[in-house]
Every structure is written in structure tokens, then in C-alpha cells.
CSV table of C-alpha atoms in Angstrom, one decimal:
chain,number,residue,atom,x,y,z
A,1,UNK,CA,0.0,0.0,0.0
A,2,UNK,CA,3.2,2.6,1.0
A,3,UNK,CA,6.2,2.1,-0.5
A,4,UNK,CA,9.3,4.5,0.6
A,5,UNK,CA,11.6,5.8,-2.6
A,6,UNK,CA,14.1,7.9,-1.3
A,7,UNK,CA,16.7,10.2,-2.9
A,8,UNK,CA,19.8,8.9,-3.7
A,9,UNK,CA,21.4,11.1,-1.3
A,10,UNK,CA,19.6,10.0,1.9
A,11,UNK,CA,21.6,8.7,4.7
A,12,UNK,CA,18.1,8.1,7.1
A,13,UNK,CA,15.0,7.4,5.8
A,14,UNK,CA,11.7,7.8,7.9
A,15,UNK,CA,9.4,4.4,7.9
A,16,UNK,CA,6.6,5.2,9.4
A,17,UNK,CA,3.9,6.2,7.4
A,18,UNK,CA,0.2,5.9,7.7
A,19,UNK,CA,-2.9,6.1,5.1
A,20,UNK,CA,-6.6,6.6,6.8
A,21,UNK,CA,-10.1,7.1,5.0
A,22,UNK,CA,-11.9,9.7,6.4
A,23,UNK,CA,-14.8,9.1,4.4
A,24,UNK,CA,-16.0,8.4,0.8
A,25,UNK,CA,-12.7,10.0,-1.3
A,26,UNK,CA,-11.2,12.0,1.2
A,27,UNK,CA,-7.8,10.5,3.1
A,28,UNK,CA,-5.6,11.6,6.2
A,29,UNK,CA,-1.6,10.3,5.4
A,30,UNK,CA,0.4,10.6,8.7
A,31,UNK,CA,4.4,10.8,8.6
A,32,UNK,CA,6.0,10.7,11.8
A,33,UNK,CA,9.7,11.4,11.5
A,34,UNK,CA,12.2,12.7,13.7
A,35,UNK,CA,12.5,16.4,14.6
A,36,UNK,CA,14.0,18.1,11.9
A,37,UNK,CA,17.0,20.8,12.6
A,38,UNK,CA,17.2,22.2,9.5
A,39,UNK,CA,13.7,23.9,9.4
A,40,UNK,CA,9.8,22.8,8.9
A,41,UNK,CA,9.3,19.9,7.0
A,42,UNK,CA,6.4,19.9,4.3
A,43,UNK,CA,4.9,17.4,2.6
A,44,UNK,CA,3.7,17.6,-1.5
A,45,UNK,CA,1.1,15.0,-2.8
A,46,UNK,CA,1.1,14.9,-7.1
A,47,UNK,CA,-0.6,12.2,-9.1
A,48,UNK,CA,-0.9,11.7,-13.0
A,49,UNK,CA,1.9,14.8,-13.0
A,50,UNK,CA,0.1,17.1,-11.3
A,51,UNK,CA,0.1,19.1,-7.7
A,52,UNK,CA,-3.0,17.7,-5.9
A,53,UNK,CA,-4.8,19.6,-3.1
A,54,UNK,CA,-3.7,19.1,0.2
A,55,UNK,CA,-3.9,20.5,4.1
A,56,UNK,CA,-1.5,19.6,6.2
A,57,UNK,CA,-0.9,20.3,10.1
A,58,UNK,CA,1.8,19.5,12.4
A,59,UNK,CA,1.1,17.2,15.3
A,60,UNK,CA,3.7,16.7,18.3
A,61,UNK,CA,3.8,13.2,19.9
A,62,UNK,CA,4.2,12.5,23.4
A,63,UNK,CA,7.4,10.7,22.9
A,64,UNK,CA,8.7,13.8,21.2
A,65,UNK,CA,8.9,13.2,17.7
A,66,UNK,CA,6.5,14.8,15.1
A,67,UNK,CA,3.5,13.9,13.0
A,68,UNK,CA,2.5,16.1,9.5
A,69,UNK,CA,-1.2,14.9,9.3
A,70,UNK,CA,-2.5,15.8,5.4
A,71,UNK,CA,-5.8,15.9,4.5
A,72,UNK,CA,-6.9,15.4,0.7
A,73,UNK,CA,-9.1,14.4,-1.9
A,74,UNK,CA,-7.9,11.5,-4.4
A,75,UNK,CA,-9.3,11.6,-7.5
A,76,UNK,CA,-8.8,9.1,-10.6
A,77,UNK,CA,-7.4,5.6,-11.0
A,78,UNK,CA,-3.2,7.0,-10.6
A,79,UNK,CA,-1.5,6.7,-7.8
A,80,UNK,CA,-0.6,9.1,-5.5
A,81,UNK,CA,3.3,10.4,-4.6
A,82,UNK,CA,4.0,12.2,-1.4
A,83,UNK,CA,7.1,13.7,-1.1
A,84,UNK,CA,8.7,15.0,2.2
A,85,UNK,CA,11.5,18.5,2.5
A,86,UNK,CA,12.8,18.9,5.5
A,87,UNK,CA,15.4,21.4,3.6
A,88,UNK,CA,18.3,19.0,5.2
A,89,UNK,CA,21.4,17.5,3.6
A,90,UNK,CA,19.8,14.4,2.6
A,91,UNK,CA,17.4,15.5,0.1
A,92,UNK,CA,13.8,14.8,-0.7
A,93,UNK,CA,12.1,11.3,0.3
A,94,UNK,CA,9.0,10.0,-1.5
A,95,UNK,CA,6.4,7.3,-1.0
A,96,UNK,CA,3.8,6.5,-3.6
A,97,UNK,CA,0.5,4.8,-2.4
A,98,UNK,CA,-2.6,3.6,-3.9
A,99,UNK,CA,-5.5,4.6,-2.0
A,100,UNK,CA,-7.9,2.7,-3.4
A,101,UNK,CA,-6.6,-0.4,-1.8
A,102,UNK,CA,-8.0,1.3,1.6
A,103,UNK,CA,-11.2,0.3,2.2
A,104,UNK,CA,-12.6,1.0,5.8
A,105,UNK,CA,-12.7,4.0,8.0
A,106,UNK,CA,-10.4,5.5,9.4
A,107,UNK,CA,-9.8,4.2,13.3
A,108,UNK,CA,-10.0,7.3,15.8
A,109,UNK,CA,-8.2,5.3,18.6
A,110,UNK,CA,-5.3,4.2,16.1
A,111,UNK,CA,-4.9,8.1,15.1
A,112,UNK,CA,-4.9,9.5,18.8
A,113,UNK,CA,-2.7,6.8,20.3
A,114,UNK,CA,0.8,8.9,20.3
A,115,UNK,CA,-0.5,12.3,20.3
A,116,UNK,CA,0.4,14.7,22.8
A,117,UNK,CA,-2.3,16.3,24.6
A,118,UNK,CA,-2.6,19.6,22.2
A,119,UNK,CA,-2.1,17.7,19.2
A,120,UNK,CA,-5.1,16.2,19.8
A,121,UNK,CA,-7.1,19.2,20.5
A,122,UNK,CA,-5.3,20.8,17.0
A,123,UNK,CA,-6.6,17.2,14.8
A,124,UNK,CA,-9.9,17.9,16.1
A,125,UNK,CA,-10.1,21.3,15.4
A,126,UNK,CA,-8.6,20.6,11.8
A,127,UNK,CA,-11.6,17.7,11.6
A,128,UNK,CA,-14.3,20.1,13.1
A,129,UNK,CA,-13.5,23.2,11.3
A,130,UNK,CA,-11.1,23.8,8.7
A,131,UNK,CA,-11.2,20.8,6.4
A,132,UNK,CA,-14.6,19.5,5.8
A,133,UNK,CA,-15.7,23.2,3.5
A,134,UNK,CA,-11.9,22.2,1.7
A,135,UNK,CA,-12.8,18.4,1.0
A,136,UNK,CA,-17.0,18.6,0.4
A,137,UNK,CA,-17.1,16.6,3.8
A,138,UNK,CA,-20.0,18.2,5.7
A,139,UNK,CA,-23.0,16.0,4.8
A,140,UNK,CA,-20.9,13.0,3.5
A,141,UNK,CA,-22.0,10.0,6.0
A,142,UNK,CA,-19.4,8.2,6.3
A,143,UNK,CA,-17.2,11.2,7.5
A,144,UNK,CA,-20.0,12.4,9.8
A,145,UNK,CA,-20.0,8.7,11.5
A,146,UNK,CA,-16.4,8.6,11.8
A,147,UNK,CA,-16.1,12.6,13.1
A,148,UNK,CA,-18.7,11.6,15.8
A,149,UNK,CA,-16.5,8.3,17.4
A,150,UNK,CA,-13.4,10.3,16.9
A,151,UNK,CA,-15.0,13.3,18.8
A,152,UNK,CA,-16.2,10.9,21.5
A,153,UNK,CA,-13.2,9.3,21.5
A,154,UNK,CA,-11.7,12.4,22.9
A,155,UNK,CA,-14.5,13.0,25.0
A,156,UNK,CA,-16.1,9.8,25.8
A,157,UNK,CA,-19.2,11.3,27.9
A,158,UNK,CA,-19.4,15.1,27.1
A,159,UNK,CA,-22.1,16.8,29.2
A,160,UNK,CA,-25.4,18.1,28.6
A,161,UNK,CA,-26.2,21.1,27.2
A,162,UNK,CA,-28.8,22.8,29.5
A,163,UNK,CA,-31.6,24.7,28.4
A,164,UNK,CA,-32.5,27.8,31.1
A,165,UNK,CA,-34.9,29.3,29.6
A,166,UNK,CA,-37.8,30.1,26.7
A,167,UNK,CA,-37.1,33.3,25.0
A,168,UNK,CA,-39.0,34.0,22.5
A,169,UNK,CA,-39.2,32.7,18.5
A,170,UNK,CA,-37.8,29.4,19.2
A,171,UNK,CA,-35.2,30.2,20.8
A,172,UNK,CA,-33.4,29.0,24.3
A,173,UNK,CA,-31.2,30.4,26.5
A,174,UNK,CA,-28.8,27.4,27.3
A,175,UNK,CA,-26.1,27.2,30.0
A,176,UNK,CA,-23.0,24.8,30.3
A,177,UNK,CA,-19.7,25.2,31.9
A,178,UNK,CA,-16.4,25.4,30.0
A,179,UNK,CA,-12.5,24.8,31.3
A,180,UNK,CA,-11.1,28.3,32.4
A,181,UNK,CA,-8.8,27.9,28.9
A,182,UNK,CA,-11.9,28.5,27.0
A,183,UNK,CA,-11.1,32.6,26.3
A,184,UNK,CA,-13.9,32.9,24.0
A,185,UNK,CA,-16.1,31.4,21.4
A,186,UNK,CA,-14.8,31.4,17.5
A,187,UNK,CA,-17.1,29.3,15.9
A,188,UNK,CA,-19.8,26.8,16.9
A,189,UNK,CA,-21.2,23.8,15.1
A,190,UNK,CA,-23.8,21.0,15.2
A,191,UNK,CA,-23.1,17.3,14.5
A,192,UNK,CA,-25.8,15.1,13.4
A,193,UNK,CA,-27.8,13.1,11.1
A,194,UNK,CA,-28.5,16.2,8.4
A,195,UNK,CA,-24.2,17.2,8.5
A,196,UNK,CA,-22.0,19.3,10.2
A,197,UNK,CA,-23.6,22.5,10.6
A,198,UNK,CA,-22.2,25.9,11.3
A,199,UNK,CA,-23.8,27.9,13.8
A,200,UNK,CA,-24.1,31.9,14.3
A,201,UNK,CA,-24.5,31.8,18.2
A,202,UNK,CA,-24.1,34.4,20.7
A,203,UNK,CA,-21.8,33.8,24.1
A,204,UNK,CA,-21.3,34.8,26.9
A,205,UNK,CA,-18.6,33.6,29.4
A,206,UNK,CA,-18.7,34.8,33.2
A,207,UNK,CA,-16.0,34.7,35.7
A,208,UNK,CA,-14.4,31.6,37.0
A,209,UNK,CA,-15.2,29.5,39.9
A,210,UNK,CA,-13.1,27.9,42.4
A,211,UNK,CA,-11.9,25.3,40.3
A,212,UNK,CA,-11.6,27.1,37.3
A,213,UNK,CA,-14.5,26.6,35.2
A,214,UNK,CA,-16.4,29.3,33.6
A,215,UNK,CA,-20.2,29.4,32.6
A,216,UNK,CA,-20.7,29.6,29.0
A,217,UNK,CA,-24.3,30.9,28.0
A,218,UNK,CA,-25.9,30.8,24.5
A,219,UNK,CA,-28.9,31.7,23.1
A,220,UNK,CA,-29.6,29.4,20.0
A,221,UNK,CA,-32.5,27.4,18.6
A,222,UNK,CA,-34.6,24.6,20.3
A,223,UNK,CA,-33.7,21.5,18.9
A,224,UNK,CA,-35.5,18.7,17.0
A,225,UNK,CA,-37.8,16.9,19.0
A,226,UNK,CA,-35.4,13.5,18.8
A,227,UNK,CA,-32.2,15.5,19.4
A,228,UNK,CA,-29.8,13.4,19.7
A,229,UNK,CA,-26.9,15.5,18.0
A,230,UNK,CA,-23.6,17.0,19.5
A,231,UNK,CA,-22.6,21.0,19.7
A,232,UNK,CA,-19.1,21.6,19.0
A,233,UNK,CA,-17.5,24.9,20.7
A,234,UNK,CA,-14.3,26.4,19.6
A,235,UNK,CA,-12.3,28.7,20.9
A,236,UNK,CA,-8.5,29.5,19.8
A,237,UNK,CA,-7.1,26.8,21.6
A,238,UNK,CA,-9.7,24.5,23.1
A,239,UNK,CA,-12.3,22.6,22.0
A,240,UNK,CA,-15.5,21.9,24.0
A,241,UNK,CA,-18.2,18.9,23.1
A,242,UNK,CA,-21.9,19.4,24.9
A,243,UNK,CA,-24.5,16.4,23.6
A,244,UNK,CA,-28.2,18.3,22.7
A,245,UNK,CA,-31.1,16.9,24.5
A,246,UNK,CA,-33.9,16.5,22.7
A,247,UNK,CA,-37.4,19.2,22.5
A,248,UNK,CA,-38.4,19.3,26.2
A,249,UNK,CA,-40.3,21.9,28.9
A,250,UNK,CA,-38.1,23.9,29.5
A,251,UNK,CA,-38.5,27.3,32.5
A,252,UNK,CA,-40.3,30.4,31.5
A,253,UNK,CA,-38.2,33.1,31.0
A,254,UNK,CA,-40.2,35.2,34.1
A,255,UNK,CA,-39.1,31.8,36.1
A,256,UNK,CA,-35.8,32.0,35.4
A,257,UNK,CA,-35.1,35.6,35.8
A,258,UNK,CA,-37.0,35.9,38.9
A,259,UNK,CA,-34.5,32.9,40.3
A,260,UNK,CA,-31.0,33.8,42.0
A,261,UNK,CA,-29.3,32.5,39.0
A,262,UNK,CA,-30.1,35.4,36.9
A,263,UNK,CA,-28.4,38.0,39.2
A,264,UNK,CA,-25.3,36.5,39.1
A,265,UNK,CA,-22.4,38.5,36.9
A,266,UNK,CA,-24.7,41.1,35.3
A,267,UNK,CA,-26.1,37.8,33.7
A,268,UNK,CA,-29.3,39.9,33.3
A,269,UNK,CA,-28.2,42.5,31.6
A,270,UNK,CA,-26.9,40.2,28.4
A,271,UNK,CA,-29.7,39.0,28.4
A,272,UNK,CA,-31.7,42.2,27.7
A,273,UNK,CA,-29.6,42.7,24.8
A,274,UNK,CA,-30.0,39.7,23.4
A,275,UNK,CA,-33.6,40.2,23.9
A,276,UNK,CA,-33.8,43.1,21.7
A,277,UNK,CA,-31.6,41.8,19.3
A,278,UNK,CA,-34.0,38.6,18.8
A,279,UNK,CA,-37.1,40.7,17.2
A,280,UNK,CA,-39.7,43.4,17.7
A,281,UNK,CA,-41.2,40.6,20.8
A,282,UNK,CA,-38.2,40.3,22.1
A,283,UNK,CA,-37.8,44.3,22.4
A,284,UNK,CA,-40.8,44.2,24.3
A,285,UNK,CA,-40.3,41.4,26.6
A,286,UNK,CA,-37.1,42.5,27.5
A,287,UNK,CA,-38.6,46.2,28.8
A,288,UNK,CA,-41.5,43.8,30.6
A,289,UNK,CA,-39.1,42.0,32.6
A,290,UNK,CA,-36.9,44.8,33.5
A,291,UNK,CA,-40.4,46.3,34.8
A,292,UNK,CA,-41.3,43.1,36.4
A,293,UNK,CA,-38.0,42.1,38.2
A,294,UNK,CA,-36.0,45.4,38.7
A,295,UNK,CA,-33.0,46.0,39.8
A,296,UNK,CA,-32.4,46.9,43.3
A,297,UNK,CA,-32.7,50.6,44.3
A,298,UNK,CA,-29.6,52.4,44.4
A,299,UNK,CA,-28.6,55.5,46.6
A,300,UNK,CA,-25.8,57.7,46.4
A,301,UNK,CA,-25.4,59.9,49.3
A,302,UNK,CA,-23.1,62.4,50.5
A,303,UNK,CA,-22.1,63.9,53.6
A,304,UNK,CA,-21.5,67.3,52.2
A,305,UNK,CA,-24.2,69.8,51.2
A,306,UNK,CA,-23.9,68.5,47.7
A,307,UNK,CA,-26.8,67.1,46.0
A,308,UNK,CA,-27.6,63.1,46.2
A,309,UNK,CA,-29.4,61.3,43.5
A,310,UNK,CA,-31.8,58.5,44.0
A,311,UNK,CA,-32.5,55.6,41.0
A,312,UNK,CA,-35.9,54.0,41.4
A,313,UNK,CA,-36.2,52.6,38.1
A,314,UNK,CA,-34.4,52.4,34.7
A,315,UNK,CA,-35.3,50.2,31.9
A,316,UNK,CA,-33.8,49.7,28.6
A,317,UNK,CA,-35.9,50.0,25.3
A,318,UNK,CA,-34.6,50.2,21.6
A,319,UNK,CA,-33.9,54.0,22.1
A,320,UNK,CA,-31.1,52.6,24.6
């Protein structure tokens, strides 16, 4: 299946080399070699004489040697020929490979086995977001089986997403809690039956708690009624997997916002926003709960013969 042909001029030659389907025509070749002093190695894929599309990353193993993962799309009945530049005094090395003799899916355990801890996190990011637009990947079912065991493979029992409350529209305020690495949310995505769906969501992170760990809150659509499906979070270094229940009662927004857990953080004032932000309803159920629920009175007083100001009530509208 791999066959090394290296320059004449090579004195070491790498061996290791690895082919994976990642579903239907699309492939993952791994090349572990030894760190390289002369500068980054790259790796080129051609077949039938021409440069074929590729996207590579670099993955550190735990045993300190390094991995280039390529992702790419083989088309046609040639064979492929990878070669590797490490810009060193040896030269290039090639290995030509045939990936049609490569039948079943990848195996996620077999590709995480020597990866350090952040190489794992980069693959999956790689897997999540940057390669299935490049390789037409997002609705292909074989990829989509094989990105859900590797993602659960990383995170064999990924917690709940929790709905708070109903806003309004369809839409749920949902809460979950995220490691105190999580800096901020880049993009979002929903795993499933129907594809790998990109999300438009908006976040909010509050402060951390005695261990570390940060409450992440969304507001994004109810889900199907058999849910089932698995949110992906990403921020610019982590990755976080929440599971999506399924269509369920879930607290009225007066219920929540009445509740302690709505005070905490200036939680409530997000929320306002993204009230107004949601439609003309929303506007006007945000100004209905401010009335409802206000905030505490606040005094300001001084000692002085200066004046003092007292704030009984102030609510937000869409004039600000």
C-alpha cells in the first residue's frame, strides 16, 4: 500500500507512514519522522503529473517526535506520490500509495494513540472546522459517523447542554460550563444526522469559579424533537463537546429571571440585549421584565451639602 523511494542522497529514511479514510474519497496520510534541525518539514502529494490539493498540520507526539497529518481528496485511478522536504542535507524522500486499496474507515483510537495532549485538540479542530468546507465533507455520511466516534473518542461522555430558559421565537437560553482555557467562542457547530452544521450563536462567558471553570451561556434554537446531536465549541485553543437533548419543557423566561441564577455576573443585563436583538417581541419582553423584576434601588449619598441622587427605576428600550 506505502512504499518509501528515497533520494539517492539520503543517509536516514523515515518508515513510518500511515494512510486513513476519512470518508468516501477523502484521506488523512500521517508521517511521523524525527524532529527536523534544519527547518519545517512539508509534505507535497502529485498524481498523474500534477500538484494535488492538500492541508496539512503539524502534530507533536508524546514521545517527542512529530507527526504532519495531510488531508486530501484523491481523484482518478493514478496513484498518489508524497514527497517530504525537511530542507536537510539528505534531500527529498518519497512514498507512492494507492488509495484505493483502503477500504474501511479510518480508526480514531489508532490516530490518537501517540498524540500529545494539544495535538489532539489541533486534529480535532482541523476535523471540526477547517477541512470539511476544503474536501465537500460536511454532509458526506461516512465522514459524519467517523467525526462523531473520533470526537467521543476524545470525550467519551461530554455533558449536557442545558436549556435555562424560553425566550421568545424558538429560541433558548442554554447554559453549560467550559475549562477556564476557553477565552472565548470562535465558531460553533452542530453534528448530526443532516451534517455538520455551522452555527451563528451568541456567548457569553462569566467569571471563573473555584476550580476554574467558567459558565458559558448561549442563546440558540430549540432542537429537533429527537435530538440526539452534539454542539461543538471552539475557541482559539480548546475545544469543547456538549450532547443536545432533545425538545423538552423547559422554565419560563419570568421563572428563570426571577431565580437567584439570573443576578449572578450582570447575567441579566446580556440577556436584555440579546432580547432586543432577537425581534420586535423580544424588544418588548425585555422592557416587561426589567419592569417586572427590577433591579435593586440604588442610593448615592453624600455627607456634604452636595446634592444626592436617587435611581428607582431604569429600563432599557430600543432608544437605549
Amino acid at each position: 500500500m506505502l512504499s518509501l523511494a528515497p533520494a539517492a542522497s539520503a543517509a536516514a529514511v523515515p518508515t513510518q507512514l500511515e494512510l486513513h479514510r476519512l470518508g468516501g474519497p477523502a484521506f488523512l496520510l500521517c508521517w511521523t519522522l524525527e524532529a527536523s534541525p534544519f527547518g519545517k518539514p512539508s509534505i507535497a502529494l502529485s498524481t498523474g503529473g500534477r500538484r494535488l490539493a492538500a492541508a496539512s498540520i503539524s502534530l507533536g507526539l508524546r514521545d517527542g517526535r512529530e507527526r504532519l497529518a495531510v488531508a486530501f481528496r484523491a481523484s482518478g485511478p493514478d496513484g498518489i506520490v508524497a514527497t517530504l522536504s525537511d530542507q536537510g542535507p539528505q534531500g527529498d524522500v518519497t512514498a507512492s500509495f494507492d488509495p484505493a486499496l483502503v477500504h474501511g474507515i479510518a480508526d480514531p483510537k489508532d490516530i490518537l494513540a501517540d498524540l500529545a495532549p494539544q495535538a489532539r485538540l489541533t486534529l480535532a479542530n482541523a476535523l471540526v472546522r477547517a477541512w470539511p468546507p476544503l474536501f465537500g465533507l460536511s454532509t458526506a455520511p461516512s465522514y459524519l459517523s467517523f467525526l462523531r466516534q473520533f470526537l467521543l473518542t476524545l470525550f467519551p461522555k461530554p455533558l449536557a447542554m442545558q436549556p435555562s430558559a424560553a425566550l421568545v421565537e424558538g429560541q433558548w437560553l442554554c447554559e453549560t460550563l467550559v475549562p477556564a482555557d476557553f477565552a472565548g467562542l470562535q465558531a460553533a457547530s452542530r453534528l448530526d444526522g443532516a451534517g455538520l452544521t455551522r452555527l451563528t450563536l451568541n456567548s457569553r462567558i462569566g467569571a471563573a469559579d473555584r476550580n476554574g471553570r467558567r459558565e458559558l451561556h448561549l442563546v440558540m434554537e430549540e432542537p429537533p424533537a429527537r435530538g440526539g446531536g452534539l454542539l461543538l465549541l471552539q475557541s482559539e485553543r480548546s475545544l469543547v463537546v456538549r450532547s443536545l437533548p432533545g425538545r423538552q419543557v423547559v422554565p419560563s423566561l419570568g421563572r428563570w429571571w426571577a431565580g437567584k441564577a439570573a443576578s449572578r455576573d450582570g447575567l441579566r443585563n446580556w440577556v436584555v440585549e440579546q432580547l432586543a436583538g432577537l425581534s420586535g417581541q423580544g424588544r418588548l419582553l425585555a422592557i416587561e421584565m426589567q419592569r417586572r423584576v427590577p433591579l435593586a434601588v440604588q442610593h448615592v449619598r453624600r455627607d456634604d451639602d452636595l446634592p444626592a441622587a436617587e435611581l428607582d427605576l431604569a429600563v432599557c428600550n430600543q432608544a437605549g
